[in-house]
Each structure stands twice: as structure tokens, then as C-alpha cells.
XYZ file of C-alpha atoms in Angstrom:
627
model
C 56.352 137.515 143.614
C 58.477 138.414 140.724
C 61.049 136.164 139.263
C 63.769 137.854 136.816
C 66.532 135.682 135.580
C 69.491 137.023 134.521
C 72.726 136.195 132.872
C 76.169 136.846 133.781
C 79.282 135.572 132.272
C 77.273 132.486 131.091
C 76.058 131.946 134.674
C 72.395 132.213 135.286
C 70.811 133.406 138.684
C 67.120 134.275 139.823
C 65.970 137.058 141.745
C 62.348 137.022 143.214
C 60.467 140.014 144.546
C 57.083 140.190 145.781
C 54.786 139.284 142.947
C 55.396 136.515 140.090
C 56.251 138.186 136.709
C 56.220 136.299 133.589
C 55.550 137.209 130.174
C 55.408 140.677 130.750
C 51.888 140.217 132.955
C 52.020 140.391 136.841
C 49.715 138.539 138.735
C 49.729 137.686 142.776
C 50.920 134.378 144.113
C 47.109 133.379 144.739
C 46.192 133.981 141.407
C 48.783 131.675 140.015
C 47.731 129.038 142.403
C 44.370 129.314 141.263
C 45.600 128.947 137.536
C 47.394 126.029 138.711
C 44.468 124.660 140.593
C 41.924 125.307 137.663
C 43.869 122.409 135.263
C 43.357 118.851 135.642
C 43.638 117.724 139.210
C 42.391 114.238 138.119
C 45.420 112.647 136.886
C 46.341 109.402 138.406
C 49.034 108.218 140.246
C 50.907 104.823 140.605
C 49.698 102.797 143.174
C 52.643 102.503 144.804
C 56.731 103.557 144.041
C 57.197 99.846 143.063
C 54.844 99.892 140.278
C 56.771 102.872 138.882
C 60.015 101.203 139.260
C 59.017 98.210 137.523
C 57.533 100.267 134.973
C 60.513 102.013 134.559
C 62.900 98.612 134.223
C 60.096 97.081 131.636
C 60.829 100.291 129.482
C 64.476 100.814 129.765
C 65.518 96.726 130.176
C 63.674 95.994 126.536
C 64.777 94.119 123.066
C 67.164 97.272 123.237
C 69.268 95.113 125.038
C 68.944 91.449 123.703
C 68.470 92.660 120.202
C 70.265 95.562 119.652
C 73.137 95.944 121.948
C 74.931 92.527 120.934
C 74.744 93.458 117.286
C 75.615 97.068 117.946
C 78.919 95.810 119.616
C 79.189 93.130 117.015
C 79.169 95.701 114.566
C 81.829 97.792 116.504
C 84.739 95.808 117.476
C 83.354 93.672 120.003
C 84.829 94.606 123.307
C 86.214 98.053 121.977
C 82.593 99.088 122.184
C 82.281 98.594 126.041
C 84.310 101.352 126.885
C 82.696 104.204 125.138
C 79.708 102.693 125.767
C 80.317 103.079 129.837
C 81.556 106.507 129.314
C 78.697 107.485 127.463
C 76.410 105.893 130.082
C 77.871 108.109 133.154
C 78.218 111.342 131.021
C 75.073 111.218 129.091
C 72.799 108.443 129.976
C 72.533 108.662 133.588
C 72.449 112.495 133.448
C 69.640 112.513 130.526
C 67.665 109.817 132.532
C 67.483 111.583 135.679
C 66.820 114.905 134.034
C 63.785 113.906 132.329
C 62.582 112.071 135.675
C 63.146 115.138 137.344
C 60.963 117.269 134.526
C 58.060 114.678 134.711
C 57.533 114.496 138.099
C 58.199 118.337 139.054
C 55.573 119.090 136.731
C 52.876 116.185 136.461
C 52.695 116.469 132.484
C 53.895 114.941 129.743
C 56.479 115.468 127.223
C 54.839 118.040 125.278
C 53.482 120.077 128.259
C 56.836 120.039 130.089
C 57.846 122.633 127.785
C 55.976 125.809 129.653
C 59.986 125.849 131.045
C 60.722 127.658 127.674
C 57.894 127.942 125.303
C 59.904 128.295 121.969
C 61.104 124.976 122.351
C 57.624 123.313 122.233
C 58.672 121.907 119.166
C 61.323 119.623 120.892
C 58.470 117.916 122.445
C 56.298 117.204 119.119
C 59.746 116.564 117.227
C 60.202 113.691 119.903
C 56.681 112.553 119.709
C 57.303 111.716 115.756
C 60.715 110.081 116.625
C 58.684 107.856 119.253
C 56.236 107.002 116.668
C 58.908 105.896 114.228
C 60.359 103.582 116.457
C 56.796 102.313 117.713
C 55.967 101.110 113.946
C 58.908 99.100 113.553
C 59.275 97.614 117.306
C 55.850 96.556 116.954
C 57.150 94.503 114.109
C 60.160 92.781 116.052
C 57.326 91.813 118.610
C 55.428 90.425 115.865
C 58.422 87.858 114.945
C 58.973 86.946 118.192
C 55.325 86.046 118.526
C 55.510 83.895 115.263
C 58.764 82.332 116.417
C 56.916 81.412 119.828
C 54.167 79.781 117.687
C 56.298 77.700 115.370
C 58.607 76.313 118.665
C 55.302 74.316 119.464
C 56.391 71.767 116.853
C 58.201 68.503 117.254
C 60.987 69.390 115.526
C 61.898 73.232 115.349
C 61.588 74.237 111.972
C 65.029 76.236 111.930
C 67.145 73.046 112.796
C 67.548 71.653 109.655
C 68.066 72.500 105.842
C 65.663 72.402 103.182
C 65.932 71.291 99.747
C 67.436 73.893 97.649
C 69.444 75.728 100.345
C 72.993 75.745 98.974
C 75.779 75.734 101.366
C 73.844 74.969 104.692
C 74.757 73.020 107.815
C 72.042 72.329 110.175
C 71.817 74.309 113.119
C 71.502 71.158 115.086
C 73.937 68.827 113.306
C 73.961 65.041 113.272
C 76.989 63.463 114.547
C 77.159 61.228 111.390
C 76.700 64.237 109.014
C 79.343 66.882 110.277
C 80.385 68.817 107.380
C 84.071 68.893 106.336
C 84.121 72.544 105.044
C 85.552 73.575 101.982
C 87.570 76.526 102.519
C 86.180 77.914 98.957
C 82.606 77.941 99.963
C 81.160 79.670 102.967
C 78.363 77.692 104.963
C 75.363 79.071 106.232
C 73.240 78.014 109.084
C 70.046 76.545 108.631
C 68.385 79.141 111.400
C 69.834 82.313 108.881
C 68.262 80.602 105.772
C 65.147 80.119 107.696
C 64.767 83.672 108.573
C 65.724 84.905 105.047
C 63.861 82.120 103.152
C 60.804 81.445 105.016
C 59.959 83.933 107.865
C 60.671 87.284 106.359
C 61.257 86.324 102.653
C 63.815 88.797 102.638
C 64.345 90.393 99.429
C 67.854 91.180 97.890
C 66.725 94.907 96.729
C 63.763 96.823 96.815
C 64.228 98.590 93.374
C 60.900 97.024 92.503
C 58.939 97.457 95.629
C 58.583 95.980 98.866
C 56.157 92.860 98.364
C 52.819 92.291 99.871
C 52.833 91.661 103.798
C 53.426 88.240 104.943
C 49.773 86.485 106.279
C 51.543 84.877 109.187
C 53.459 88.010 110.284
C 50.358 90.585 109.387
C 48.404 87.848 111.900
C 51.096 87.882 114.554
C 51.234 91.845 114.282
C 47.458 92.090 114.799
C 47.781 90.079 117.938
C 50.759 91.823 119.233
C 48.752 95.284 119.215
C 45.837 93.316 120.970
C 47.942 92.776 123.601
C 49.317 96.077 123.680
C 45.884 97.941 123.703
C 44.782 95.730 126.599
C 47.886 96.600 128.414
C 47.433 100.334 128.093
C 43.520 101.051 127.936
C 43.413 102.169 131.473
C 46.698 104.206 131.835
C 48.765 103.411 134.602
C 46.029 101.373 136.530
C 46.545 98.824 133.994
C 50.062 98.630 132.608
C 51.339 99.089 136.486
C 49.748 95.884 137.428
C 51.691 94.303 134.112
C 54.952 95.669 135.149
C 55.650 93.281 137.625
C 55.609 90.402 135.031
C 56.801 92.314 132.206
C 60.299 93.473 134.450
C 61.121 90.421 136.199
C 60.206 87.129 133.909
C 62.764 88.146 131.388
C 65.488 87.782 133.647
C 64.390 84.195 134.572
C 64.754 83.045 130.907
C 67.913 84.940 130.148
C 69.936 83.399 133.230
C 69.161 80.274 132.040
C 70.076 80.822 128.334
C 73.540 82.643 129.515
C 74.070 79.206 131.651
C 73.454 77.307 128.295
C 75.610 79.527 125.888
C 78.741 79.654 128.324
C 78.936 75.713 128.007
C 78.590 75.394 124.193
C 82.235 74.478 122.694
C 83.494 77.283 121.045
C 81.627 79.678 123.300
C 85.048 80.839 125.021
C 86.473 82.286 121.622
C 82.850 84.448 121.306
C 83.108 85.781 124.825
C 86.579 86.962 124.687
C 85.838 88.646 121.321
C 83.264 90.411 123.008
C 85.386 91.400 126.289
C 88.771 91.897 124.316
C 89.075 95.747 123.702
C 90.476 96.985 120.468
C 92.133 99.895 122.034
C 92.578 101.525 118.375
C 88.742 101.748 118.089
C 88.567 104.351 120.783
C 89.634 107.225 118.671
C 86.938 106.487 116.207
C 83.795 109.066 116.703
C 81.991 106.675 115.018
C 82.069 104.156 117.544
C 81.108 106.761 120.301
C 78.243 107.568 117.973
C 77.005 104.456 118.065
C 77.352 104.169 121.668
C 75.419 107.359 122.080
C 72.658 105.997 120.117
C 72.643 102.340 121.688
C 72.257 104.156 125.105
C 69.626 106.478 124.253
C 67.724 103.394 122.631
C 68.391 101.555 125.545
C 67.469 103.603 128.014
C 64.724 105.544 126.120
C 65.849 108.938 126.440
C 65.075 111.642 124.381
C 61.744 109.917 123.473
C 59.281 110.801 126.002
C 58.317 107.722 128.085
C 60.522 108.712 131.283
C 58.838 111.923 131.462
C 55.550 110.515 130.836
C 56.064 107.606 133.650
C 57.381 109.953 136.047
C 54.622 112.786 135.564
C 52.341 110.121 137.471
C 54.543 109.910 140.371
C 53.647 111.772 143.686
C 55.678 114.777 143.995
C 57.712 113.600 146.843
C 58.703 110.152 145.392
C 62.500 109.060 145.474
C 63.279 109.343 141.797
C 67.140 109.308 142.353
C 67.407 105.725 143.744
C 65.017 104.741 141.179
C 67.086 106.488 138.229
C 70.338 104.799 139.741
C 68.593 101.441 139.871
C 67.003 101.402 136.384
C 70.106 102.762 134.730
C 72.728 100.554 136.275
C 70.376 97.273 135.603
C 70.091 98.231 132.160
C 73.673 97.870 131.557
C 74.093 94.958 133.471
C 71.399 93.258 131.462
C 73.007 94.478 128.528
C 76.074 92.738 129.294
C 74.652 89.853 129.872
C 73.159 89.818 126.850
C 76.431 90.502 125.304
C 78.160 87.343 127.014
C 75.181 85.418 125.853
C 74.764 86.091 122.244
C 78.674 86.305 121.441
C 78.956 82.790 123.469
C 76.454 81.335 120.819
C 78.060 83.254 117.718
C 81.625 81.546 118.932
C 79.917 78.090 118.755
C 78.173 79.055 115.743
C 81.757 79.965 113.941
C 82.877 76.496 115.498
C 80.148 74.478 113.835
C 80.882 76.345 110.705
C 84.492 76.053 110.957
C 85.018 79.915 110.651
C 88.219 81.164 112.322
C 86.648 84.847 112.421
C 83.705 85.499 114.128
C 83.078 88.384 112.353
C 82.011 86.491 109.422
C 79.936 84.086 111.267
C 76.554 85.865 110.800
C 75.628 89.303 108.908
C 74.576 91.890 111.792
C 71.403 93.279 111.712
C 68.078 93.403 113.463
C 67.793 89.697 112.266
C 70.695 88.697 114.569
C 68.337 87.979 117.557
C 66.091 85.411 115.236
C 69.271 83.730 113.905
C 71.617 83.278 116.852
C 69.544 83.152 119.732
C 67.477 79.958 117.750
C 70.582 78.567 116.553
C 71.669 77.916 120.328
C 68.120 76.988 121.286
C 68.617 74.220 118.288
C 71.679 72.828 120.598
C 69.719 71.971 123.428
C 69.544 68.334 124.659
C 66.348 68.183 126.532
C 63.027 69.554 125.630
C 64.532 72.382 123.240
C 60.965 73.150 122.119
C 59.783 74.042 125.637
C 62.683 76.295 126.128
C 62.138 78.083 122.578
C 58.756 78.947 123.548
C 59.827 80.521 127.001
C 62.651 82.355 125.164
C 60.594 83.883 122.302
C 57.808 84.653 125.226
C 60.698 86.264 126.883
C 61.195 88.531 123.820
C 57.807 89.176 123.668
C 57.355 90.343 127.030
C 60.318 92.650 126.800
C 59.142 93.949 123.529
C 55.639 94.596 124.997
C 57.277 96.500 127.879
C 59.122 98.699 125.996
C 56.355 99.365 123.268
C 53.827 99.573 126.201
C 55.727 102.951 127.673
C 56.349 104.289 124.100
C 52.886 103.742 122.864
C 51.264 105.245 126.560
C 53.668 108.562 125.601
C 51.926 109.279 122.446
C 48.357 108.755 124.326
C 49.459 110.801 127.256
C 50.238 113.507 124.849
C 47.032 113.494 122.953
C 44.849 113.206 126.273
C 47.243 116.164 128.057
C 46.131 118.342 124.887
C 42.479 117.442 124.628
C 41.169 116.914 128.237
C 37.647 115.834 127.371
C 39.279 112.740 125.401
C 38.962 109.247 126.775
C 42.285 107.382 127.506
C 40.677 104.194 126.356
C 39.525 105.622 123.130
C 42.913 107.443 122.215
C 44.852 103.930 122.927
C 42.328 102.330 120.769
C 42.784 104.499 117.625
C 46.589 105.082 118.309
C 46.781 101.084 118.570
C 45.085 100.383 115.012
C 47.135 103.240 113.351
C 50.374 101.502 114.872
C 48.911 98.203 113.505
C 48.402 99.863 109.813
C 51.854 101.434 110.019
C 53.405 98.301 111.143
C 52.363 96.407 107.812
C 55.306 97.811 106.062
C 57.818 95.803 108.232
C 55.920 92.370 107.522
C 56.719 92.483 103.844
C 59.543 90.984 102.223
C 61.452 94.243 101.820
C 60.346 94.905 105.728
C 63.552 94.629 107.151
C 65.298 97.228 104.652
C 62.449 100.008 105.635
C 63.168 98.963 109.375
C 66.888 99.745 108.803
C 66.178 102.659 106.943
C 63.761 104.329 109.638
C 65.493 103.337 112.597
C 68.827 105.318 111.160
C 66.812 108.361 110.039
C 63.760 108.546 112.283
C 65.237 106.723 115.559
C 68.590 107.760 115.450
C 68.942 111.358 114.220
C 65.755 112.559 114.929
C 66.052 111.795 118.624
C 69.789 112.729 118.633
C 69.213 116.321 117.465
C 66.056 117.184 119.621
C 67.837 115.596 122.913
C 70.345 118.217 122.286
C 68.131 120.818 122.172
C 66.034 119.421 125.195
C 69.262 119.627 127.267
C 70.005 123.292 126.081
C 66.525 124.587 126.592
C 66.435 123.278 129.967
C 69.561 123.867 131.614
C 71.174 126.772 129.276
C 67.835 128.596 128.720
C 65.849 128.308 131.674
C 69.461 128.186 134.127
C 71.345 125.581 135.895
C 70.902 127.218 138.880
C 66.906 127.862 138.578
C 66.896 123.720 137.727
C 69.056 122.823 140.700
C 66.929 124.826 143.186
C 63.911 123.044 141.612
C 65.710 119.861 141.800
C 66.682 120.715 145.530
C 63.059 121.930 146.504
C 61.372 118.963 145.165
C 64.127 115.843 146.271
C 65.348 117.668 149.613
C 68.776 116.596 148.433
C 71.627 118.728 147.420
C 72.508 118.403 143.455
C 76.137 117.466 143.455
C 78.983 118.613 141.454
C 78.933 115.532 139.348
C 75.153 116.357 138.081
C 75.876 120.214 137.686
C 79.080 119.462 135.372
C 77.269 116.925 133.069
C 74.376 118.985 132.849
C 75.790 122.113 131.934
C 78.683 120.981 130.159
C 79.983 117.710 129.694
C 76.597 115.908 128.351
C 75.684 118.725 125.847
C 78.788 119.396 124.539
C 79.736 116.001 124.107
C 76.513 115.047 122.330
C 77.148 118.195 120.087
C 80.213 117.145 118.880
C 79.437 113.169 118.041
C 76.057 114.561 116.110
C 78.223 117.196 114.054
C 80.668 114.435 113.539
C 78.275 111.631 112.718
C 76.384 114.003 110.381
C 79.748 115.251 108.557
C 80.566 111.707 107.968
C 77.471 110.332 106.953
C 77.800 107.647 104.427
C 75.048 106.494 102.156
C 72.967 103.705 103.959
C 73.510 100.195 103.470
C 71.371 96.873 104.160
C 73.823 93.861 104.471
C 76.536 95.938 102.612
C 73.986 96.579 99.552
C 73.382 100.430 99.088
C 69.678 101.806 99.006
C 68.168 103.254 96.102
C 68.436 106.998 95.979
C 64.542 107.458 96.185
C 64.941 105.456 99.481
C 67.591 107.360 100.862
C 65.770 110.629 99.992
C 62.598 109.296 102.044
C 64.808 108.789 104.512
C 66.328 112.500 104.912
C 62.606 113.326 104.307
C 61.667 111.750 107.870
C 64.612 113.061 109.442
C 63.535 116.506 108.330
C 60.113 116.228 109.342
C 60.974 115.452 112.858
C 63.514 118.273 113.383
C 61.547 121.053 111.408
C 59.313 120.484 114.511
C 61.406 122.497 116.678
C 61.334 126.211 114.443
C 57.729 125.759 113.663
C 56.568 125.596 116.674
C 58.751 128.053 118.397
C 57.707 130.289 115.314
C 53.829 129.657 116.151
C 54.126 130.489 119.681
C 55.918 133.525 118.784
C 53.360 134.478 116.429
C 49.962 133.550 118.658
C 51.750 135.722 121.706
C 53.122 138.621 119.624
C 53.640 141.882 121.733
C 54.990 144.940 120.794
C 58.042 143.901 119.038
C 59.518 140.776 117.383
C 62.745 140.926 119.724
C 60.561 141.221 122.966
C 58.433 138.312 122.099
C 61.286 135.979 121.243
C 62.675 136.996 124.591
C 59.612 136.566 126.639
C 59.427 132.887 124.564
C 62.412 131.817 126.306
C 61.010 132.648 129.685
C 59.004 129.956 131.393
C 55.104 130.464 131.026
C 52.572 130.813 134.002
C 52.087 127.148 133.926
C 55.352 126.106 134.858
C 56.232 124.317 138.069
C 54.357 121.945 140.481
C 50.858 121.441 139.291
C 49.623 120.844 142.943
C 48.350 124.101 144.359
C 49.659 123.672 148.043
C 53.293 122.584 146.701
C 53.063 125.337 144.121
C 52.627 128.046 147.039
C 55.686 126.321 148.835
C 57.792 126.171 145.664
C 56.786 130.109 145.168
C 58.053 130.654 149.099
C 60.965 128.561 148.661
C 62.517 130.448 145.829
C 61.540 133.907 147.416
C 63.525 132.704 150.525
C 66.262 131.656 148.357
C 66.414 134.930 146.268
C 66.334 136.851 149.515
C 69.067 134.891 151.382
C 71.401 135.110 147.839
C 70.871 139.027 147.959
C 71.761 139.327 151.419
C 74.961 137.180 150.615
C 75.592 139.445 147.811
C 75.159 142.456 149.712
C 77.083 141.450 152.464
C 79.734 140.372 149.949
C 79.732 143.981 148.570
C 79.779 145.645 151.726
C 82.815 143.597 153.417
C 84.563 144.522 150.051
C 83.915 148.047 150.673
C 84.704 148.065 154.124
C 88.274 146.255 153.332
C 88.894 149.179 151.061
C 88.384 151.517 153.641
C 90.552 149.836 156.020
C 93.428 149.230 153.408
C 92.883 153.255 152.768
C 93.077 154.185 156.366
C 95.977 151.945 157.404
C 98.417 152.946 154.386
C 101.653 154.695 155.095
C 101.341 158.381 154.194
């Protein structure tokens, strides 16, 4: 069977003959089947489909919803952010999520090996792995913070509820009735929960020109314990993480709903919720808001970093991923909205207590928002706030572990796919140790500065740029029709016009426009409105360059190691799928070959009959034309 890909006016079509041809080498269908069978046939599968769904939920519904979504909305006009976010979800988030699920399940390979679909794009997989590592390093420090707060919540009095000596213009997060503050308009008050985080927990520096400082002992211990938990969850791959997924996915909703019920009953909460839901229509023309919507969508759904591909690669070939993709993306959005209502209700109450009319001035946004606003709300609980604090921060811990397990498993899978002799548990152990060591930089007094820097350059721009190349390589180079044929073969359902329009035009073009705009309008990075030193910004751009340069470097490597005849011919060959592309199972692979051949023959007949019909019509017209 021979597969030839042709482009006509931008449309890619496929013709199939008796032999499969790729990279200028012809082999029979049986040869290809044997090649596929000679690979690793011991890749495990999920015990059942529910484990996969729960794992996807625990991956996508995480700190990105509770921590990142509220402060991203907070920084971009509150309710105005919801409209671009929902538009981006339907035009970029859902199409990319479904596409990555398809790629993993169709090939049963990780986020690097799938690039047999277009070998010169191999660097996209490695670049995304680098971006994933950047996210893992700081994400683990956030999990450490949740563990720290959970432990200190076991005290008789929650430590962030009262002011200490020396804290100027401080107001207790749980004010006493006889000590309500009559606010002096010339002084801005700060809640004790905010000062507790900046002065005691993180010991945050006001600038990092003189260095970051040494890691905090208690946060280091929390980070170490966090990585021990992560390792034990992933040590056996999907066998262990799949069992843990039930708890990781479902438990957080119990606490979140309870916190929501409490938040909406706080005094002043209505003002905060209205600020969150009321859109500022003028913000819709600001492309920066749309860029932030894309970034949030990617971060929340874990699109463009590999876990979706990795998880779905452990599915059976006939698993109904369309259903799961719709469930996860919809549930993720609902959770983000619930978290937004909850935290803005808390911000409204905080503004009321501080006698501040503008909610924007309540607290400085940033990664610390979840460790300031949420604790402030818990402080106001009348009955056993300690119990609820422990449950709440345990919820955040569980959410964080669910997401980082997926990210870490992606890196482990990439290594194990590349070096099949390596034991999974050994790779998991080594990468966990590396994750702990890299995470130490974030538990220093300057750690929040570095977190913001790495998130901006490594976790945002790198992922954004490579995601564009990802969809271009799959849909534009491999071909929309080729890809849709593969999807229909696997799912036994037609690919609708919505998916075709998004994959072929709306998603890549929209992402490209927003990315170019964000690069052109990039301003010096700041943390709490303070600019970074030049050396820090330079380091950030180096991080970005390391991630993006993987694409041309690995493309050049592939061309060099597979050089034949001329550079032009080798380059063209590198844009065609390699012999290892397609289903891994030999029987399914043989059926796939037959399916593609039948499609090609059917399309060729239609094309021939169309031409014949056109010729007959011309003859008829000529024979019946008046002399």
C-alpha cells in the first residue's frame, strides 16, 4: 500500500495504492505490521475507563482553577475576563484538548514519540517537555505551601488571624467586636493573613538585586514531603496513579462547595461577586485580555504540555475519548467559575472589613492570592475554623498533587519511551529527586519573584509558541483530511464541521495572532508593580530561548541523521510521516491500512466519475447546440 500526500489549493488529500511508501522506502503491509509488532507491546492500559476520566479530571481541575483563574480574572477586569475565556475555551481549549487526546490514543505513545507523524517537528515534543519541567519546579513549591498551611492550621488559634507587634496598619483577619477599626483615609490597612504570608511564611523580599536568600527550613521540609507523596503516587505508572485518581478528582469538590456556601454568606460578598460577574465591555478590545485567556486555558486544561497525550496513550484504541474530552473541559470551566465566585465573595468581604470601596485595592494579585484571601475567609468561621482550614488546605494539596502527578508522569513516560530498558519506578525516583532540588529555589525569600519569572517565560510563552507549531504540524502538514480519516477510523464517528473549522483555521490563526501581539507588546516583567533586575529578565529570555530552540535543533538533527540525495529531498521527507506512525497494535494497524486504501479508492472513483460526468455533459452540450 502506498500513501501519497498531495496539496491542492491548500487542501491535503491522500491516495493509497498497493504498497506503503514512506521516506522513499517501499515495504509491504506485512513488513509494516511486523515493524509495529517489534516495538514495545507491554505498555499498560488503564484498569477501566473511569480511571482515565478521573485522572484527566484530577489533572485539569487543579490549582489552575483555585489559584490561577481567580487572580487572572482579578488582573483582567473581573467579569470582562469571562467572555474571552469562554470564547477561547470553545475555539482553542476544547479543540486542542480533543486533538491531544486523539494523538495519544491513536498512537499509544508519549508526547515526543507521537511526532513520527511529522519527524522534523520532533523538537516540539522536547520543547514542551522543557516547558513542563519549568511548570513542575514551581508547581511543587505551591503544593509545599498548602502542606505548610495545613500543618499550622492544627493550632488552637489560626496563626494568620491576628496581627503581631511591629506590623504597621494591620487589621486582624478575625477582628474582635470591640476592636473594629475606624479607618483613617490616609492609611491603607493590610490584613493579618497577607502579612502572615509575606512576613512569616515566605519572608518575602522587596527586591532580589542582592540575591534570593537561603531556602526556608519549614518550607523545605514541606517540599520534601510533597515529593515523597508524588513519587509514591507515580511509582507504578497508571497502576498506582489510576487508583489514586478517584480521591484526587472527587474530594476537592466537597470542600470547595462548602467554602462557596460560606463565602456567599459573608458580609460584603455580594459586591465582590458582582465585580466578578459584571463585564467591562471595553476590555474585550484589549488583546492582552485575550492573551491571558489563552494562557489560563492552557494552564488549567494542561494543553500543550503533554499530560493529555500521555494519559490517553494508555487507553484502549476504542475508548470513547470524545465523551471524556467534553466532560473534562466543561467540568474544568464550571470549577473555575465556582472558584471565581468563591474568592471574589471573599474579596468583597475583605474590602468591607478594611473599609475599602474599590475591590481592586483589597490585595495585590499574584500567586499568594490563594494563601491570603482563602485563609482570611476561613478565619471568619464561627465553628471549628481549624478543622475547616485543615480540610481546605488538604483540598489544595490534593488538587496540586493530582496535577503534578500528570506533569511528572509525562516526563517519566518520555524517558521510558526513549530508553525502554529503564525501570519506570527508577526513572520516577530520579526525576522526583531532581524536582525537589530544583524546587528549592522557590522556597527562598526571593522565591515568589522567581516563580513569577519562570511562569511568565517558561510556563507561558514557551508553551504558547510550541502549541501553535503542534497544531500546524498535525493539521497543516500531515493534513486535515488525513487526520480526520484517522479520527473517524478510531472513533467510528464523523468529524463535524466545528472540529474541522477549528483545527484547520480558527484555532491556529487565533493563537498566532494573539501570540504575535503579546510578543510585540511585551513590557518589562514586574512583581507587585516592581520591575525585575536586567539580569533576571535576561535569564527569563534565556529560558524562553532554550524551550523554543528545541524545534529547529531537533529538526536539523533529524535531517542530518536521515540525509539522502539532496537537502531539498531530505527536508521534504522529514515533513512526511515515518514508518512508525499509526496504531501500535498489529491487528488494528492492518485494519487501518485497509481502511485508508478503501478510502483512497472510493475518492478516486468519485473523482473519476466526476470528471467523466463533466466530459459527458460537455459532449451532450456540444451535440445539442444549434448550428
